[in-house]
PDB file of C-alpha atoms in Angstrom:
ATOM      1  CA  UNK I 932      33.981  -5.141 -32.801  1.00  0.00           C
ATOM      2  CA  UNK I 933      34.861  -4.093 -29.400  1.00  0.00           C
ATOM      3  CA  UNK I 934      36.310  -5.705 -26.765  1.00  0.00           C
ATOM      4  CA  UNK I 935      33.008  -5.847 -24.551  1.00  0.00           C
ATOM      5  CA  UNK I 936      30.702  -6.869 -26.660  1.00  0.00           C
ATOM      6  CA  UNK I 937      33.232  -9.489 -28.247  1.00  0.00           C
ATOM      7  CA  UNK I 938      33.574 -10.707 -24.674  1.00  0.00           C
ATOM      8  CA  UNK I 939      29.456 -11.248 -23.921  1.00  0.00           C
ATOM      9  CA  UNK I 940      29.635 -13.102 -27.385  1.00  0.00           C
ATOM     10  CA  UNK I 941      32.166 -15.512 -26.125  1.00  0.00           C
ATOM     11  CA  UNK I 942      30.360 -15.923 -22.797  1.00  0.00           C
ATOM     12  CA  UNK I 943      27.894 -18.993 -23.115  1.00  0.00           C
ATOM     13  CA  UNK I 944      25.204 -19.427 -20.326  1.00  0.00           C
ATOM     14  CA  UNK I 945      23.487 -22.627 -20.107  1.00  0.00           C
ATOM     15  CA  UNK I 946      19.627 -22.220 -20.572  1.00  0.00           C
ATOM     16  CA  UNK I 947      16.818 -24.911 -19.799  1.00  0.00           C
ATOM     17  CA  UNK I 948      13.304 -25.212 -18.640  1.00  0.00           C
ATOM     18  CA  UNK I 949      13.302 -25.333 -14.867  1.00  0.00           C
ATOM     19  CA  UNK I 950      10.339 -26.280 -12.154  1.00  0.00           C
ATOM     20  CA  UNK I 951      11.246 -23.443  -9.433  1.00  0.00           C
ATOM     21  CA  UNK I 952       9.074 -22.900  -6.218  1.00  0.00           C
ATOM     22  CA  UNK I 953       7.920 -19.928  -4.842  1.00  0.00           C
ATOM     23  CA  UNK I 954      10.300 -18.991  -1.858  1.00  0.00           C
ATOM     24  CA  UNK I 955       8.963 -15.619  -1.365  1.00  0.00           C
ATOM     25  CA  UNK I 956       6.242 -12.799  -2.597  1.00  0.00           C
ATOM     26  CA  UNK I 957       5.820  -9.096  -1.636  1.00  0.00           C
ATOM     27  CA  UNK I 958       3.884  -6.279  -2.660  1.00  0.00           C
ATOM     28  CA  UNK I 959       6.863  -3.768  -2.883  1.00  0.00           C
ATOM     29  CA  UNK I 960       4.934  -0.724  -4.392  1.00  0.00           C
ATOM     30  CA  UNK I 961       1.928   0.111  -5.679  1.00  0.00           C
ATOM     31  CA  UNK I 962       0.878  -2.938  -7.997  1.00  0.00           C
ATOM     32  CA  UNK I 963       4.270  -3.880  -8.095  1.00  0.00           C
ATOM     33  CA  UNK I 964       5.487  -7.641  -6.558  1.00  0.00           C
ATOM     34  CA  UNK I 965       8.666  -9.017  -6.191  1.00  0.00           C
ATOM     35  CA  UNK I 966       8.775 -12.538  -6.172  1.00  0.00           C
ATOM     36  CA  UNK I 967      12.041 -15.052  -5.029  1.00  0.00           C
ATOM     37  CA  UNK I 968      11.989 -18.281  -6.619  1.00  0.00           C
ATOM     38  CA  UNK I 969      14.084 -21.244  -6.012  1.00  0.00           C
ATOM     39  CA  UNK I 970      16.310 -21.782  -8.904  1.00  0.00           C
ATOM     40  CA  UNK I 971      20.279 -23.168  -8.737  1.00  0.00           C
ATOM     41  CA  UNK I 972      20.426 -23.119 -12.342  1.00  0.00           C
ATOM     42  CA  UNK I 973      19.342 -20.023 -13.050  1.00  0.00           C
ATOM     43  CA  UNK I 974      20.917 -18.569  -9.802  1.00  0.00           C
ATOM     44  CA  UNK I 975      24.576 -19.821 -10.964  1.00  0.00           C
ATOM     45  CA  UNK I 976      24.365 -18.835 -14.589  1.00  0.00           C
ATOM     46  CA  UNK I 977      22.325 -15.394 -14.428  1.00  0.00           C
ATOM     47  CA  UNK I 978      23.894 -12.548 -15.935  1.00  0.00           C
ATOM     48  CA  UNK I 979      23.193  -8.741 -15.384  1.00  0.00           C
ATOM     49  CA  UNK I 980      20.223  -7.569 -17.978  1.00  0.00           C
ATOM     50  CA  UNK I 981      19.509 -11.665 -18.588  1.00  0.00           C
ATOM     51  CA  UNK I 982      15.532 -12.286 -18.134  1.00  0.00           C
ATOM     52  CA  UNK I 983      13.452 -15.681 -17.644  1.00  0.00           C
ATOM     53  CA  UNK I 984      10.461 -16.328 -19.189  1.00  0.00           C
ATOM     54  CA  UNK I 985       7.661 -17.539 -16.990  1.00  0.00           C
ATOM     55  CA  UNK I 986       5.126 -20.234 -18.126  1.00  0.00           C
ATOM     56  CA  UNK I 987       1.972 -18.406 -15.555  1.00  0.00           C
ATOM     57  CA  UNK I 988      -0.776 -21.122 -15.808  1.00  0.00           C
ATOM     58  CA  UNK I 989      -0.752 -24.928 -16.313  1.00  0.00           C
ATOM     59  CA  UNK I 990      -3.830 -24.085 -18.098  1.00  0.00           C
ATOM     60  CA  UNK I 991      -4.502 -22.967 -21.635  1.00  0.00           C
ATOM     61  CA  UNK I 992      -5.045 -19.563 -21.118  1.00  0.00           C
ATOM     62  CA  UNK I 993      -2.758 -17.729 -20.593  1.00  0.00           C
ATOM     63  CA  UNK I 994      -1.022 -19.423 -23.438  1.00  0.00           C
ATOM     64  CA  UNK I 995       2.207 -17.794 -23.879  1.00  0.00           C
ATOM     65  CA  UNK I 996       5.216 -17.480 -21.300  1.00  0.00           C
ATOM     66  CA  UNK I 997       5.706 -13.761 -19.756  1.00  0.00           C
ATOM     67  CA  UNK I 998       9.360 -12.707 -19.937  1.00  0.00           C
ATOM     68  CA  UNK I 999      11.013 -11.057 -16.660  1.00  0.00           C
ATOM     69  CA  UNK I1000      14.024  -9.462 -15.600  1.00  0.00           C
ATOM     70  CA  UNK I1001      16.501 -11.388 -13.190  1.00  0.00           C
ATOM     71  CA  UNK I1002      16.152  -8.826 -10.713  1.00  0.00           C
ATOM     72  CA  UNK I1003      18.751 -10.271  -8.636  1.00  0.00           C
ATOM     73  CA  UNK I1004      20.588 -14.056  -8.062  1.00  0.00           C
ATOM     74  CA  UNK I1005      22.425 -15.826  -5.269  1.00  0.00           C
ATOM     75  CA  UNK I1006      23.994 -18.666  -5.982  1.00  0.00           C
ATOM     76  CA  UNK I1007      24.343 -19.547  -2.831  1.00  0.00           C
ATOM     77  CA  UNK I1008      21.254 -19.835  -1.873  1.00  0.00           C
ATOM     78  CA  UNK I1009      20.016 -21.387  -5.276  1.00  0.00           C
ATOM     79  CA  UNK I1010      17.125 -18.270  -5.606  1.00  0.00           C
ATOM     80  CA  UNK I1011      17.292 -15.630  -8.037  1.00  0.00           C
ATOM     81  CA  UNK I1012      14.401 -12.823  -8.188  1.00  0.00           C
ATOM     82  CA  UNK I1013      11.907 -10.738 -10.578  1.00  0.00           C
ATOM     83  CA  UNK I1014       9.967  -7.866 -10.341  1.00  0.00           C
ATOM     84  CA  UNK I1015       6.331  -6.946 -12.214  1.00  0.00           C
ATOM     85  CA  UNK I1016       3.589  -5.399 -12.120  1.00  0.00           C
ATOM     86  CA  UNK I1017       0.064  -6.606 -12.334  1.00  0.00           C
ATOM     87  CA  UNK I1018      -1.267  -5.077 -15.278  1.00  0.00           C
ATOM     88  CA  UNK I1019      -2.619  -7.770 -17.478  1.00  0.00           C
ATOM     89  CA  UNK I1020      -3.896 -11.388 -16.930  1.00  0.00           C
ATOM     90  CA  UNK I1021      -0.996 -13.425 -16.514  1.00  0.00           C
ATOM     91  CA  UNK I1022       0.522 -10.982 -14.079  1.00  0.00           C
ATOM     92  CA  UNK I1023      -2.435 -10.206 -12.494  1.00  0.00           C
ATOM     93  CA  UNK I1024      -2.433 -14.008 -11.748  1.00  0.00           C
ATOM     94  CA  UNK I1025       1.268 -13.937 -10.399  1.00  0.00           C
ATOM     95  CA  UNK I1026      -0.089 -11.716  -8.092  1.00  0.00           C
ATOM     96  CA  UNK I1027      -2.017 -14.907  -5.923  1.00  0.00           C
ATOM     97  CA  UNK I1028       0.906 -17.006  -6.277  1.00  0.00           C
ATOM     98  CA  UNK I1029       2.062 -18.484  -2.829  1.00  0.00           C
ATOM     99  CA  UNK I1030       4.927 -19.870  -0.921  1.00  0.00           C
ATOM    100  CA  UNK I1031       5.315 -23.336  -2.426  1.00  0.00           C
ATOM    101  CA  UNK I1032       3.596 -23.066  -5.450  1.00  0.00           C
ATOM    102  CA  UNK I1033       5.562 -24.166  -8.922  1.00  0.00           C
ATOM    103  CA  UNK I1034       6.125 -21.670 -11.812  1.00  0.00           C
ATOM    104  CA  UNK I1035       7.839 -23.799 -15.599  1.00  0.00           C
ATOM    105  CA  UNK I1036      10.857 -20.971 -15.870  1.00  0.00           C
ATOM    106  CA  UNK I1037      12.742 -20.974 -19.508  1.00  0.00           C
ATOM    107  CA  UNK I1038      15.916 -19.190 -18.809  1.00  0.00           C
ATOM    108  CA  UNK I1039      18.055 -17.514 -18.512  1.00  0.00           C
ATOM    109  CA  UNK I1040      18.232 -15.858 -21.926  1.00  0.00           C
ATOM    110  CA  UNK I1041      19.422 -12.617 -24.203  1.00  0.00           C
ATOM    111  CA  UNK I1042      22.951 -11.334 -24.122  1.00  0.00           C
ATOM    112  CA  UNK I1043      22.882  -9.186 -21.231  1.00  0.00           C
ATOM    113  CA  UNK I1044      24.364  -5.994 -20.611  1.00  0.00           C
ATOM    114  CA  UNK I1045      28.151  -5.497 -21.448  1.00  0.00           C
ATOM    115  CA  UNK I1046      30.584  -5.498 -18.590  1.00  0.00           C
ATOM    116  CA  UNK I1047      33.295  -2.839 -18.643  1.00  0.00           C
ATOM    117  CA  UNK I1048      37.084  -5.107 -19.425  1.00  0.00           C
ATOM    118  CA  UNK I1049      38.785  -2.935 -17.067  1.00  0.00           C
ATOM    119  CA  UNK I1050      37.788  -1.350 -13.924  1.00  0.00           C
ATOM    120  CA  UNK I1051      35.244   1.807 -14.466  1.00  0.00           C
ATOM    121  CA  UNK I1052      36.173   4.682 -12.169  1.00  0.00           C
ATOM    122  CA  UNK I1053      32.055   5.220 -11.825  1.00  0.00           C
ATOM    123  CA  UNK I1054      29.377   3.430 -13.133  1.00  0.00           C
ATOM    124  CA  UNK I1055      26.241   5.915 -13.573  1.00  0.00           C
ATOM    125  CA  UNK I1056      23.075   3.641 -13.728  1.00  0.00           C
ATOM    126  CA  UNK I1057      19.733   5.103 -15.332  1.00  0.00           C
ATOM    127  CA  UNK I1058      16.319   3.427 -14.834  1.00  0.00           C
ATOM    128  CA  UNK I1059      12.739   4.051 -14.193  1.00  0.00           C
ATOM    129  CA  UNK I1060       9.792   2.178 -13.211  1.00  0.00           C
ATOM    130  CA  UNK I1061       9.981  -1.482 -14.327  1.00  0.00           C
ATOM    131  CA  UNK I1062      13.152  -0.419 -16.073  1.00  0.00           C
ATOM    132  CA  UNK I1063      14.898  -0.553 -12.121  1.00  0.00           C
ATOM    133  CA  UNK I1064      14.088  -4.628 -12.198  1.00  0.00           C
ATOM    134  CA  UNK I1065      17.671  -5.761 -13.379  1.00  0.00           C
ATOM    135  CA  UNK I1066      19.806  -3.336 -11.808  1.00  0.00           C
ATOM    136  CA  UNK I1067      20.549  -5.113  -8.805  1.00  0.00           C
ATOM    137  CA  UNK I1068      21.973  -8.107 -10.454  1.00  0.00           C
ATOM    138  CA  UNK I1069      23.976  -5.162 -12.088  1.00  0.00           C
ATOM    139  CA  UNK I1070      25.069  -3.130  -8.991  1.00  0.00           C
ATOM    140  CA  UNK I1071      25.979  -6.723  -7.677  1.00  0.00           C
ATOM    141  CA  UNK I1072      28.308  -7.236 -10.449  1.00  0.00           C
ATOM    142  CA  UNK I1073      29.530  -3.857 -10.329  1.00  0.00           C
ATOM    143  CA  UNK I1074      30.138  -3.714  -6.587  1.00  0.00           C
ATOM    144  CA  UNK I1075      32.534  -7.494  -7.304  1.00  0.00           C
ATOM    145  CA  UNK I1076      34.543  -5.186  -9.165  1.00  0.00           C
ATOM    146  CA  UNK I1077      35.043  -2.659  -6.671  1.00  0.00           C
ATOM    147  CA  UNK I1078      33.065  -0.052  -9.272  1.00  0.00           C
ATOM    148  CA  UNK I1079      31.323   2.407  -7.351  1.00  0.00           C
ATOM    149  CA  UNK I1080      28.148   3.726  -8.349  1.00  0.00           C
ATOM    150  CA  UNK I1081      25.351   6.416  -8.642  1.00  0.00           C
ATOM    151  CA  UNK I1082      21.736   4.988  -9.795  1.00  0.00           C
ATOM    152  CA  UNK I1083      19.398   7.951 -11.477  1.00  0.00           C
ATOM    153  CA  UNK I1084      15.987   5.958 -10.281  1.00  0.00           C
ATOM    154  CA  UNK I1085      12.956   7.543 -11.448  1.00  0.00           C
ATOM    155  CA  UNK I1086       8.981   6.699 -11.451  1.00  0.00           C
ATOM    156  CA  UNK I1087       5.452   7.968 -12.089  1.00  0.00           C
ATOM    157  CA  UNK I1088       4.912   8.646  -8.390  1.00  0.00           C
ATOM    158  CA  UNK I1089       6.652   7.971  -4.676  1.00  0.00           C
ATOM    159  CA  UNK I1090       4.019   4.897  -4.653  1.00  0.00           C
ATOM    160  CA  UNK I1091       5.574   3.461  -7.657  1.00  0.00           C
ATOM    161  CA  UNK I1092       9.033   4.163  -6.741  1.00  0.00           C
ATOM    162  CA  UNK I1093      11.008   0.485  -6.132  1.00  0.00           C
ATOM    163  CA  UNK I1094      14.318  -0.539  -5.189  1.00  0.00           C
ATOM    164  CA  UNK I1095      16.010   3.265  -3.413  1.00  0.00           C
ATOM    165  CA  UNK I1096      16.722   0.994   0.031  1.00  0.00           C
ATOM    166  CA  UNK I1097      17.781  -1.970  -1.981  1.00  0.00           C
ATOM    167  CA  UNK I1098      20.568   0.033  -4.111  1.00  0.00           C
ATOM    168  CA  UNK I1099      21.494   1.713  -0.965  1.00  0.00           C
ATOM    169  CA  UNK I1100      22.139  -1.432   0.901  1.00  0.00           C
ATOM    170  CA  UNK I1101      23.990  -2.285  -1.978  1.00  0.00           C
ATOM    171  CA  UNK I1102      26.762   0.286  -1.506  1.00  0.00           C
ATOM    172  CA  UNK I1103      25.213   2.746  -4.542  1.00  0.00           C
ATOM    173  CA  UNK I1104      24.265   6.375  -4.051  1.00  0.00           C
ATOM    174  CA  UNK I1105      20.927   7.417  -5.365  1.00  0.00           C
ATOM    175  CA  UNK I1106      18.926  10.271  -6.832  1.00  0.00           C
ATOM    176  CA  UNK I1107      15.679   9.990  -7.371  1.00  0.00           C
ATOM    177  CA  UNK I1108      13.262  11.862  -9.768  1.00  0.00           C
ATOM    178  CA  UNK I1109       9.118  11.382  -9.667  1.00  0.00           C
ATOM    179  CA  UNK I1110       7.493  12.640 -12.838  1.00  0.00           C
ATOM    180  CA  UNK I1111       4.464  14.284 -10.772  1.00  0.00           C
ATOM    181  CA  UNK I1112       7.657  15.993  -8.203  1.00  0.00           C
ATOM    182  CA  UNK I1113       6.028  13.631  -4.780  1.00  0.00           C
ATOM    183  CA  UNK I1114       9.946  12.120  -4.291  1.00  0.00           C
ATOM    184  CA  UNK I1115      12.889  13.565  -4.997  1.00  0.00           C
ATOM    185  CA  UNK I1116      13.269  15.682  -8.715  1.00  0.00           C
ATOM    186  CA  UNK I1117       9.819  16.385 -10.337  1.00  0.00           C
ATOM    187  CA  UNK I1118      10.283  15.208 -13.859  1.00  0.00           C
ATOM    188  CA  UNK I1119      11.231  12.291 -15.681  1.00  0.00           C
ATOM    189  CA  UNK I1120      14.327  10.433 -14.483  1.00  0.00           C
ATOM    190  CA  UNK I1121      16.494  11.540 -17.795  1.00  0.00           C
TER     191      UNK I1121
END
């Protein structure tokens, strides 16, 4: 077993059911919301390529929680983020949701992603579309460890393209690829 992955099974987040309010909700692409919920739990404990899984409804249908990426977490400010897109009914629903209102959050949960032991030279990060949602919690993590880092980001289309700026900000370079060419390298993100 290696050292990494011995190390995430040794790391033990706390995980609950949690009442957390609305703090904020954006449209950030096309169909594509990012929504900032109030958390402290979840914000403290969150680790990179962790999700939450979100009970939509206090009403029977939709029945089953949705399960999200923690997009990103500040424990300071007790919020942590997710990302979707409105493609079925329980996200499509998400989609009204308003400052205020109260989501039932179960989380965090899974393993996460494994954390190098010693400090990478480079960290090369790979994602596409909805794949993109928990790399800033990564590039966080990576940029406490003084790891710089290039992020491959790739989508169907510019309009569907989220989070460039965002890994900017966050100290990463970025190349993007757009399988139809309308941003940056026409073809899939690979």
């Amino acid at each position: 077993m290696s050292t990494a992955s011995s190390a995430n099974k040794t790391l033990s987040t706390p995980k609950g059911i949690y009442e957390c309010p609305v703090v904020q909700i954006e449209k950030v692409a096309r169909g594509i919301f990012l929504m900032r919920l109030f958390g402290p739990e979840i914000s403290r404990t969150a680790q990179p390529g962790q999700f939450v899984n979100i009970h939509v409804r206090h009403e029977p249908i939709p029945l089953l929680r949705r399960p999200f990426s923690v997009c990103r977490a500040n424990a300071a400010d007790g919020t942590f983020d997710v990302l979707w897109k409105a493609m079925g009914t329980g996200t499509t629903l998400m989609t009204s949701s308003r400052k205020g209102d109260r989501f039932s959050v179960l989380g965090p949960l899974g393993n996460g992603f494994a954390m190098p032991a010693q400090k990478a030279k480079k960290a090369i990060v790979v994602a596409g579309g909805l794949g993109a949602a928990p790399m800033p919690l990564l590039l966080d993590h990576l940029a406490m460890r003084a790891v710089p880092s290039l992020v491959l980001l790739g989508a169907r289309s510019k309009d569907e393209l989220w989070g460039a700026e965002l890994f900017e900000s966050q100290g990463a370079k970025v190349r993007l690829a757009t399988d139809d060419g309308s941003a940056g390298q026409k073809g899939f993100v690979t």
